[in-house]
PDB file of C-alpha atoms in Angstrom:
ATOM      1  CA  MET A 234    -131.689  48.061  44.451  1.00 43.00           C
ATOM      2  CA  ASN A 235    -129.540  45.296  45.843  1.00 43.00           C
ATOM      3  CA  THR A 236    -131.591  42.629  47.573  1.00 36.00           C
ATOM      4  CA  LEU A 237    -130.219  40.764  50.555  1.00 37.00           C
ATOM      5  CA  SER A 238    -129.469  37.205  49.585  1.00 37.00           C
ATOM      6  CA  ARG A 239    -127.820  35.975  52.768  1.00 37.00           C
ATOM      7  CA  GLU A 240    -129.544  33.276  54.810  1.00 37.00           C
ATOM      8  CA  HIS A 241    -128.621  34.571  58.245  1.00 31.00           C
ATOM      9  CA  MET A 242    -131.621  35.608  60.314  1.00 30.00           C
ATOM     10  CA  ARG A 243    -129.701  37.135  63.200  1.00 34.00           C
ATOM     11  CA  PRO A 244    -126.202  38.332  64.017  1.00 35.00           C
ATOM     12  CA  VAL A 245    -123.692  35.580  64.597  1.00 38.00           C
ATOM     13  CA  LEU A 246    -122.072  36.631  67.859  1.00 37.00           C
ATOM     14  CA  GLN A 247    -119.254  34.205  68.538  1.00 39.00           C
ATOM     15  CA  PRO A 248    -117.767  33.554  71.997  1.00 37.00           C
ATOM     16  CA  SER A 249    -114.409  35.209  72.480  1.00 38.00           C
ATOM     17  CA  THR A 250    -112.589  31.871  72.604  1.00 39.00           C
ATOM     18  CA  ARG A 251    -114.067  30.927  69.246  1.00 38.00           C
ATOM     19  CA  PHE A 252    -113.025  34.293  67.852  1.00 37.00           C
ATOM     20  CA  ASP A 253    -109.465  33.909  69.147  1.00 41.00           C
ATOM     21  CA  TRP A 254    -109.232  30.501  67.498  1.00 37.00           C
ATOM     22  CA  LEU A 255    -110.477  31.811  64.156  1.00 37.00           C
ATOM     23  CA  VAL A 256    -108.162  34.800  64.103  1.00 41.00           C
ATOM     24  CA  GLY A 257    -105.176  32.743  65.122  1.00 44.00           C
ATOM     25  CA  SER A 258    -105.957  29.700  63.031  1.00 45.00           C
ATOM     26  CA  ASP A 259    -104.093  28.544  59.975  1.00 49.00           C
ATOM     27  CA  GLU A 260    -107.288  28.423  57.952  1.00 52.00           C
ATOM     28  CA  PRO A 261    -106.914  31.041  55.177  1.00 46.00           C
ATOM     29  CA  GLY A 262    -109.501  33.807  55.343  1.00 67.00           C
ATOM     30  CA  ALA A 263    -111.248  32.524  58.487  1.00 67.00           C
ATOM     31  CA  ALA A 264    -111.390  35.918  60.196  1.00 69.00           C
ATOM     32  CA  SER A 265    -112.454  37.657  56.988  1.00 78.00           C
ATOM     33  CA  ARG A 266    -115.288  35.172  56.444  1.00 80.00           C
ATOM     34  CA  LEU A 267    -116.473  35.691  59.995  1.00 77.00           C
ATOM     35  CA  ALA A 268    -116.424  39.470  59.442  1.00 76.00           C
ATOM     36  CA  GLN A 269    -118.534  39.051  56.300  1.00 80.00           C
ATOM     37  CA  GLU A 270    -120.969  36.704  58.019  1.00 80.00           C
ATOM     38  CA  THR A 271    -121.522  38.960  61.015  1.00 78.00           C
ATOM     39  CA  SER A 272    -121.978  42.104  58.913  1.00 81.00           C
ATOM     40  CA  TRP A 273    -124.549  40.500  56.623  1.00 81.00           C
ATOM     41  CA  ALA A 274    -126.282  38.882  59.589  1.00 78.00           C
ATOM     42  CA  LEU A 275    -126.546  42.222  61.369  1.00 79.00           C
ATOM     43  CA  LEU A 276    -127.919  43.980  58.298  1.00 80.00           C
ATOM     44  CA  ASP A 277    -130.408  41.174  57.637  1.00 79.00           C
ATOM     45  CA  ARG A 278    -131.523  41.104  61.247  1.00 75.00           C
ATOM     46  CA  VAL A 279    -132.086  44.831  61.604  1.00 76.00           C
ATOM     47  CA  ARG A 280    -133.874  45.146  58.269  1.00 75.00           C
ATOM     48  CA  GLY A 281    -135.932  42.057  58.977  1.00 72.00           C
ATOM     49  CA  VAL A 282    -137.484  43.367  62.180  1.00 67.00           C
ATOM     50  CA  ALA A 283    -137.454  47.114  61.422  1.00 59.00           C
ATOM     51  CA  ASP A 284    -137.755  47.729  65.168  1.00 69.00           C
ATOM     52  CA  PRO A 285    -136.737  51.322  66.016  1.00 72.00           C
ATOM     53  CA  GLU A 286    -135.337  50.207  69.371  1.00 76.00           C
ATOM     54  CA  ILE A 287    -133.054  47.662  67.714  1.00 73.00           C
ATOM     55  CA  VAL A 288    -131.896  50.236  65.185  1.00 74.00           C
ATOM     56  CA  ASP A 289    -131.181  52.683  68.017  1.00 77.00           C
ATOM     57  CA  ARG A 290    -129.075  50.072  69.803  1.00 76.00           C
ATOM     58  CA  VAL A 291    -127.129  49.295  66.639  1.00 74.00           C
ATOM     59  CA  VAL A 292    -126.489  52.977  65.941  1.00 74.00           C
ATOM     60  CA  SER A 293    -125.520  53.685  69.562  1.00 75.00           C
ATOM     61  CA  LEU A 294    -122.670  51.170  69.299  1.00 70.00           C
ATOM     62  CA  ALA A 295    -120.703  53.836  67.475  1.00 64.00           C
ATOM     63  CA  ALA A 296    -121.040  56.354  70.290  1.00 64.00           C
ATOM     64  CA  GLY A 297    -120.074  53.970  73.086  1.00 64.00           C
ATOM     65  CA  GLU A 298    -117.770  51.170  74.029  1.00 59.00           C
ATOM     66  CA  GLY A 299    -119.881  48.662  72.125  1.00 62.00           C
ATOM     67  CA  ILE A 300    -117.959  49.429  68.963  1.00 61.00           C
ATOM     68  CA  ASP A 301    -115.096  47.418  70.433  1.00 65.00           C
ATOM     69  CA  ASP A 302    -117.234  44.297  69.990  1.00 65.00           C
ATOM     70  CA  ILE A 303    -116.967  44.507  66.208  1.00 69.00           C
ATOM     71  CA  ALA A 304    -113.731  46.445  65.800  1.00 67.00           C
ATOM     72  CA  GLU A 305    -111.462  43.424  65.690  1.00 69.00           C
ATOM     73  CA  LEU A 306    -113.607  41.722  63.081  1.00 73.00           C
ATOM     74  CA  TRP A 307    -114.496  44.581  60.769  1.00 81.00           C
ATOM     75  CA  SER A 308    -111.678  47.110  61.022  1.00 77.00           C
ATOM     76  CA  THR A 309    -109.326  45.278  58.640  1.00 80.00           C
ATOM     77  CA  GLU A 310    -111.938  44.673  55.943  1.00 83.00           C
ATOM     78  CA  GLY A 311    -111.718  46.691  52.721  1.00 82.00           C
ATOM     79  CA  GLU A 312    -114.283  48.837  50.973  1.00 85.00           C
ATOM     80  CA  HIS A 313    -115.158  45.920  48.703  1.00 89.00           C
ATOM     81  CA  SER A 314    -117.001  44.269  51.613  1.00 91.00           C
ATOM     82  CA  LEU A 315    -120.116  45.076  53.617  1.00 90.00           C
ATOM     83  CA  ALA A 316    -118.126  44.712  56.831  1.00 88.00           C
ATOM     84  CA  GLY A 317    -115.618  47.242  55.539  1.00 91.00           C
ATOM     85  CA  VAL A 318    -118.114  49.922  54.571  1.00 93.00           C
ATOM     86  CA  LEU A 319    -120.181  49.481  57.735  1.00 90.00           C
ATOM     87  CA  TRP A 320    -116.999  49.795  59.767  1.00 90.00           C
ATOM     88  CA  ARG A 321    -116.212  53.066  58.018  1.00 92.00           C
ATOM     89  CA  LEU A 322    -119.673  54.421  58.857  1.00 92.00           C
ATOM     90  CA  TYR A 323    -119.193  53.469  62.499  1.00 88.00           C
ATOM     91  CA  LEU A 324    -115.740  55.022  62.499  1.00 89.00           C
ATOM     92  CA  LEU A 325    -117.133  58.366  61.306  1.00 92.00           C
ATOM     93  CA  ARG A 326    -119.664  58.353  64.130  1.00 89.00           C
ATOM     94  CA  ARG A 327    -117.032  57.370  66.663  1.00 87.00           C
ATOM     95  CA  ALA A 328    -114.813  60.261  65.569  1.00 91.00           C
ATOM     96  CA  VAL A 329    -117.672  62.689  66.205  1.00 92.00           C
ATOM     97  CA  ALA A 330    -118.366  61.100  69.583  1.00 89.00           C
ATOM     98  CA  ALA A 331    -114.725  61.664  70.528  1.00 90.00           C
ATOM     99  CA  ASP A 332    -114.695  65.357  69.499  1.00 93.00           C
ATOM    100  CA  ASP A 333    -118.038  66.692  68.325  1.00 94.00           C
ATOM    101  CA  ALA A 334    -116.988  70.341  68.630  1.00 96.00           C
ATOM    102  CA  GLY A 335    -113.892  69.728  66.522  1.00 95.00           C
ATOM    103  CA  ALA A 336    -115.912  67.831  63.927  1.00 96.00           C
ATOM    104  CA  ALA A 337    -118.433  70.661  63.694  1.00 97.00           C
ATOM    105  CA  ASP A 338    -115.625  73.197  63.229  1.00 96.00           C
ATOM    106  CA  LEU A 339    -114.071  71.157  60.415  1.00 96.00           C
ATOM    107  CA  PHE A 340    -117.425  70.754  58.702  1.00 97.00           C
ATOM    108  CA  ARG A 341    -118.153  74.503  58.900  1.00 97.00           C
ATOM    109  CA  ARG A 342    -114.763  75.242  57.364  1.00 97.00           C
ATOM    110  CA  GLY A 343    -115.349  72.659  54.649  1.00 97.00           C
ATOM    111  CA  LEU A 344    -118.807  74.034  54.009  1.00 96.00           C
ATOM    112  CA  ALA A 345    -117.353  77.495  53.397  1.00 96.00           C
ATOM    113  CA  ALA A 346    -114.717  76.103  51.024  1.00 95.00           C
ATOM    114  CA  ALA A 347    -116.921  73.670  49.097  1.00 96.00           C
ATOM    115  CA  VAL A 348    -117.790  74.418  45.464  1.00 95.00           C
ATOM    116  CA  THR A 349    -119.635  71.138  44.886  1.00 95.00           C
ATOM    117  CA  ILE A 350    -122.997  69.773  46.014  1.00 96.00           C
ATOM    118  CA  ASP A 351    -121.365  67.607  48.687  1.00 97.00           C
ATOM    119  CA  PRO A 352    -122.768  69.665  51.598  1.00 95.00           C
ATOM    120  CA  VAL A 353    -126.268  69.237  50.150  1.00 95.00           C
ATOM    121  CA  VAL A 354    -125.787  65.505  49.597  1.00 97.00           C
ATOM    122  CA  ALA A 355    -124.436  65.048  53.127  1.00 96.00           C
ATOM    123  CA  GLY A 356    -127.521  66.848  54.411  1.00 93.00           C
ATOM    124  CA  VAL A 357    -126.403  68.340  57.724  1.00 89.00           C
ATOM    125  CA  ALA A 358    -128.850  70.700  59.403  1.00 87.00           C
ATOM    126  CA  GLU A 359    -127.781  74.321  59.724  1.00 88.00           C
ATOM    127  CA  PRO A 360    -126.481  75.974  61.755  1.00 92.00           C
ATOM    128  CA  VAL A 361    -123.764  73.361  61.977  1.00 95.00           C
ATOM    129  CA  THR A 362    -123.317  72.446  65.622  1.00 97.00           C
ATOM    130  CA  PRO A 363    -121.809  69.488  67.470  1.00 97.00           C
ATOM    131  CA  GLU A 364    -125.351  68.205  67.933  1.00 96.00           C
ATOM    132  CA  SER A 365    -126.285  68.506  64.262  1.00 96.00           C
ATOM    133  CA  ILE A 366    -123.090  66.714  63.179  1.00 96.00           C
ATOM    134  CA  ALA A 367    -123.805  63.852  65.591  1.00 94.00           C
ATOM    135  CA  THR A 368    -127.389  63.717  64.325  1.00 94.00           C
ATOM    136  CA  LEU A 369    -126.158  63.597  60.723  1.00 95.00           C
ATOM    137  CA  CYS A 370    -123.884  60.620  61.417  1.00 93.00           C
ATOM    138  CA  ASP A 371    -126.690  58.841  63.271  1.00 91.00           C
ATOM    139  CA  THR A 372    -129.057  59.506  60.375  1.00 93.00           C
ATOM    140  CA  ILE A 373    -126.576  58.089  57.881  1.00 94.00           C
ATOM    141  CA  LEU A 374    -126.172  54.959  59.996  1.00 89.00           C
ATOM    142  CA  ARG A 375    -129.936  54.528  60.306  1.00 87.00           C
ATOM    143  CA  GLY A 376    -130.222  54.954  56.557  1.00 89.00           C
ATOM    144  CA  ALA A 377    -127.737  52.147  56.057  1.00 89.00           C
ATOM    145  CA  PHE A 378    -129.948  49.759  58.017  1.00 83.00           C
ATOM    146  CA  LEU A 379    -133.432  51.029  57.201  1.00 82.00           C
ATOM    147  CA  GLY A 380    -133.087  52.730  53.830  1.00 79.00           C
ATOM    148  CA  GLU A 381    -130.922  52.331  50.748  1.00 90.00           C
ATOM    149  CA  LEU A 382    -127.366  51.429  51.692  1.00 93.00           C
ATOM    150  CA  ASP A 383    -125.898  53.049  48.595  1.00 95.00           C
ATOM    151  CA  ILE A 384    -127.571  56.367  49.416  1.00 96.00           C
ATOM    152  CA  ALA A 385    -126.246  56.220  52.977  1.00 96.00           C
ATOM    153  CA  LEU A 386    -122.754  55.515  51.657  1.00 97.00           C
ATOM    154  CA  GLU A 387    -122.932  58.375  49.157  1.00 97.00           C
ATOM    155  CA  ARG A 388    -124.050  60.738  51.935  1.00 97.00           C
ATOM    156  CA  ALA A 389    -121.139  59.557  54.071  1.00 97.00           C
ATOM    157  CA  ALA A 390    -118.744  60.032  51.149  1.00 97.00           C
ATOM    158  CA  SER A 391    -119.957  63.614  50.698  1.00 97.00           C
ATOM    159  CA  TYR A 392    -119.572  64.211  54.431  1.00 97.00           C
ATOM    160  CA  CYS A 393    -115.973  62.986  54.220  1.00 97.00           C
ATOM    161  CA  ARG A 394    -115.221  65.281  51.280  1.00 97.00           C
ATOM    162  CA  VAL A 395    -116.463  68.278  53.249  1.00 97.00           C
ATOM    163  CA  MET A 396    -114.446  67.188  56.285  1.00 96.00           C
ATOM    164  CA  ALA A 397    -111.363  66.809  54.072  1.00 97.00           C
ATOM    165  CA  LEU A 398    -111.798  70.384  52.861  1.00 97.00           C
ATOM    166  CA  GLY A 399    -112.233  71.589  56.426  1.00 97.00           C
ATOM    167  CA  SER A 400    -109.132  69.764  57.617  1.00 95.00           C
ATOM    168  CA  ALA A 401    -107.086  71.194  54.770  1.00 96.00           C
ATOM    169  CA  ASP A 402    -108.377  74.702  55.469  1.00 95.00           C
ATOM    170  CA  LEU A 403    -107.495  74.465  59.158  1.00 93.00           C
ATOM    171  CA  ALA A 404    -104.083  73.049  58.235  1.00 93.00           C
ATOM    172  CA  ASP A 405    -103.412  76.118  56.105  1.00 91.00           C
ATOM    173  CA  ALA A 406    -104.460  78.384  58.976  1.00 88.00           C
ATOM    174  CA  ARG A 407    -102.176  76.612  61.441  1.00 79.00           C
ATOM    175  CA  ASP A 408     -99.180  76.175  59.128  1.00 75.00           C
ATOM    176  CA  ALA A 409     -97.472  79.429  60.078  1.00 72.00           C
ATOM    177  CA  HIS A 410     -97.913  78.867  63.817  1.00 79.00           C
ATOM    178  CA  ASP A 411     -97.712  75.124  64.399  1.00 81.00           C
ATOM    179  CA  GLU A 412     -96.176  73.060  61.615  1.00 85.00           C
ATOM    180  CA  ALA A 413     -96.614  69.777  63.468  1.00 86.00           C
ATOM    181  CA  HIS A 414    -100.328  70.342  63.982  1.00 86.00           C
ATOM    182  CA  ALA A 415    -100.684  71.507  60.384  1.00 86.00           C
ATOM    183  CA  ALA A 416     -99.029  68.287  59.182  1.00 90.00           C
ATOM    184  CA  HIS A 417    -101.405  66.257  61.347  1.00 90.00           C
ATOM    185  CA  LEU A 418    -104.406  68.070  59.884  1.00 91.00           C
ATOM    186  CA  THR A 419    -103.097  67.546  56.354  1.00 93.00           C
ATOM    187  CA  SER A 420    -102.840  63.821  57.054  1.00 93.00           C
ATOM    188  CA  ARG A 421    -106.390  63.884  58.407  1.00 94.00           C
ATOM    189  CA  ALA A 422    -107.599  65.596  55.241  1.00 95.00           C
ATOM    190  CA  LEU A 423    -106.001  62.820  53.208  1.00 95.00           C
ATOM    191  CA  ARG A 424    -107.646  60.152  55.360  1.00 95.00           C
ATOM    192  CA  TYR A 425    -111.061  61.759  54.913  1.00 96.00           C
ATOM    193  CA  SER A 426    -110.483  62.036  51.177  1.00 96.00           C
ATOM    194  CA  THR A 427    -109.457  58.377  50.988  1.00 95.00           C
ATOM    195  CA  MET A 428    -112.481  57.307  52.996  1.00 95.00           C
ATOM    196  CA  ALA A 429    -114.762  59.320  50.705  1.00 97.00           C
ATOM    197  CA  HIS A 430    -113.349  57.401  47.748  1.00 96.00           C
ATOM    198  CA  GLU A 431    -113.812  54.074  49.537  1.00 95.00           C
ATOM    199  CA  LEU A 432    -117.397  54.805  50.574  1.00 97.00           C
ATOM    200  CA  HIS A 433    -118.289  55.929  47.065  1.00 97.00           C
ATOM    201  CA  GLY A 434    -116.802  52.687  45.745  1.00 96.00           C
ATOM    202  CA  GLY A 435    -118.842  50.729  48.284  1.00 96.00           C
ATOM    203  CA  ALA A 436    -122.029  52.410  47.078  1.00 96.00           C
ATOM    204  CA  ARG A 437    -121.208  51.491  43.496  1.00 96.00           C
ATOM    205  CA  ARG A 438    -120.549  47.874  44.453  1.00 95.00           C
ATOM    206  CA  TRP A 439    -123.818  47.696  46.392  1.00 94.00           C
ATOM    207  CA  ARG A 440    -125.717  48.886  43.338  1.00 94.00           C
ATOM    208  CA  ASP A 441    -124.086  46.414  40.963  1.00 94.00           C
ATOM    209  CA  GLY A 442    -124.238  43.516  43.412  1.00 93.00           C
ATOM    210  CA  THR A 443    -120.499  43.014  43.898  1.00 94.00           C
ATOM    211  CA  LEU A 444    -120.233  44.078  47.551  1.00 91.00           C
ATOM    212  CA  SER A 445    -119.012  40.962  49.346  1.00 85.00           C
TER     213      SER A 445
END
């Protein structure tokens, strides 16, 4: 298990003017360093207090406008970093918040097409409903902060693989009737597949201590 070695005891929430200066400064890597610092600080803080109310607030960021507070910092970070993998977990939850019925439909289609253990690893409750998909994403996020991060990332990767299968299946169904929509769904399947690869890589880096 990777132990947290950062010294931050609480999230470093910078004033917007400070953030603007860092992002626009000539100092190489300033914004990336701030993204790394805030992600590690948040993880340290939440794990340090283990307060269910704090965890709920952190998780709820993904379902509300609060995600905008970290989007600018974390959204450009790669899967090699904690900020990058946490951003990807938040992004999955935000996608469900935007269209939970659509997400549930894609997962059901992927579930029917899957020949691997990914649905079991993801761990969604059946029957698959918009509510159970939202609960799954919340559970994965809570696991990232309260449990083993690598396990949470592997669950998220499996979820993405199932969603990729579902998107591809729906694309095939729509191809004869709406080529533009089918192309959009094919692109979505590719994005889910790419994210699954990135999250799996993040889990591996967490285990071997190379996640920055």
